[in-house]
Amino acid sequence: MTAAAHAQTPANKAFDLGNAVELVSKEEGHRQPLAPEFVSLEDFSPLEVAYDFGRIRREDIESGPRSIWRYKQLLPVPSNVEEHPNTEPGCTRLIRADKLAKALGVKRIWVKDDTGNPTHSFKDRVVAVALAAAREFGFRVLACPSTGNLANAVAAAAARAGWDSVVLVPKTLERAKILMSAVYDGSLLAVDGNYDDVNRLATELASEHEDWAFVNVNVRPYYSEGSKTLAFEVAEQLGWRKPEQIVVPIASGAQLTKVYKGFNELGQVGLVEPSPVRIFGAQATGCSPVSTAYKNGHDVVQPVRPDTIARSLAIGAPADGPYVLDIVRKTGGAIEDVSDDEVREGIRLLARTEGIFAETAGGVTVATAKKLIETGKIDPDAETVLLITGDGLKTLDAVQDQIGPKATVAPTTEAVNQALGL
């Protein structure tokens, strides 16, 4: 039994959420029943899901669906989750990036390319889990505050499930992400403020509309568990073993904490050897409160006003920041931040070496990995995974002034040869 779960079993639960048995507060371990709640009433810390896993076999997972539902025994979802209409995310590519490794001067790098998800970001994973839990709790409206990718995933998942959606985004969001949310014809609202303003508004609305499931507010403990599937897939794709190092972008910090939890749970149930993984965090300098706290040796993360092209990471008051600091220090990793120019170069470096066009968050990951390698924090001889969490087509404005045709030529072979210097 994990995360301090006690005698409550799936057989006597009020809700069918698979092997999930209760919620546990992250600070003091207070327990409470499964419910659409996200803060402990005992110590006011975030809640997370605890399980009684029982026996889980590799062959059962390997014979499962080509989606995150192959790991449903490790998630807070009903046993028949795949029978309901959903976007079926997951099982994205893990690419051995030898040319990128050579450019960075390291032995081996793998790129987990989550641009292949249904709405082209990892957010499809977390939304699918949140929707499954929300359905079990009786909600019928799917909602969220978002910096963009989550808006796309919620709007699409709601449309697929036949639900209404309410999506709140900052009005300054990238145009592509606004259009990609609007096309699903849910209720998309642009808010005059940054993400932290939008998030506060969502929290207020969640208390007013009891039938709205805000995926990253009132059903957040279930939603965030979806990020564990990144760890599950990486381990399975590596032949049921953990990498030695992994670089994870930081927005709220939930993804990094859940990747860590996912690797640990795989070891706990015997699916992989319980070997250590050094976890590194990546932020943009224009929104780097966790990186700043790490470098200053602080345990408290001071909020900042975001100012970066990496808008999907632009959360100035990251809820899981303190837990990120703890995990990174515990695993022997580090947290670094990079400028907007370095982000753009990270995008272009990954594109020209491996043919993967990442959004700005991916540029942050690549550029941060480069910086950590150059400063000796990442071991160049250890196997390293980079998480690329979104598609570059969503953030074209970040690079549109730096790239374009090499030349405009007449329709003749002579003009082409001249332009190419042949």
mmCIF file of N, CA, C and O in Angstrom, residues 22 198 268 324 374:
data_model
loop_
_atom_site.group_PDB
_atom_site.id
_atom_site.type_symbol
_atom_site.label_atom_id
_atom_site.label_comp_id
_atom_site.label_asym_id
_atom_site.label_seq_id
_atom_site.Cartn_x
_atom_site.Cartn_y
_atom_site.Cartn_z
ATOM 1 N N GLU A 22 -7.924 6.711 -1.242
ATOM 2 C CA GLU A 22 -8.170 7.890 -0.414
ATOM 3 C C GLU A 22 -7.299 9.052 -0.872
ATOM 4 O O GLU A 22 -6.455 8.914 -1.762
ATOM 5 N N VAL A 198 -6.178 34.708 -13.757
ATOM 6 C CA VAL A 198 -7.146 33.749 -14.299
ATOM 7 C C VAL A 198 -7.377 32.608 -13.316
ATOM 8 O O VAL A 198 -8.513 32.161 -13.102
ATOM 9 N N GLN A 268 7.943 0.543 -6.571
ATOM 10 C CA GLN A 268 7.201 -0.025 -5.446
ATOM 11 C C GLN A 268 6.425 -1.275 -5.840
ATOM 12 O O GLN A 268 6.313 -2.218 -5.053
ATOM 13 N N VAL A 324 8.789 20.771 -5.589
ATOM 14 C CA VAL A 324 9.808 20.643 -6.630
ATOM 15 C C VAL A 324 11.205 20.822 -6.034
ATOM 16 O O VAL A 324 12.121 20.035 -6.311
ATOM 17 N N GLU A 374 26.828 22.342 -19.652
ATOM 18 C CA GLU A 374 27.989 23.233 -19.714
ATOM 19 C C GLU A 374 28.518 23.598 -18.329
ATOM 20 O O GLU A 374 29.714 23.832 -18.160
#
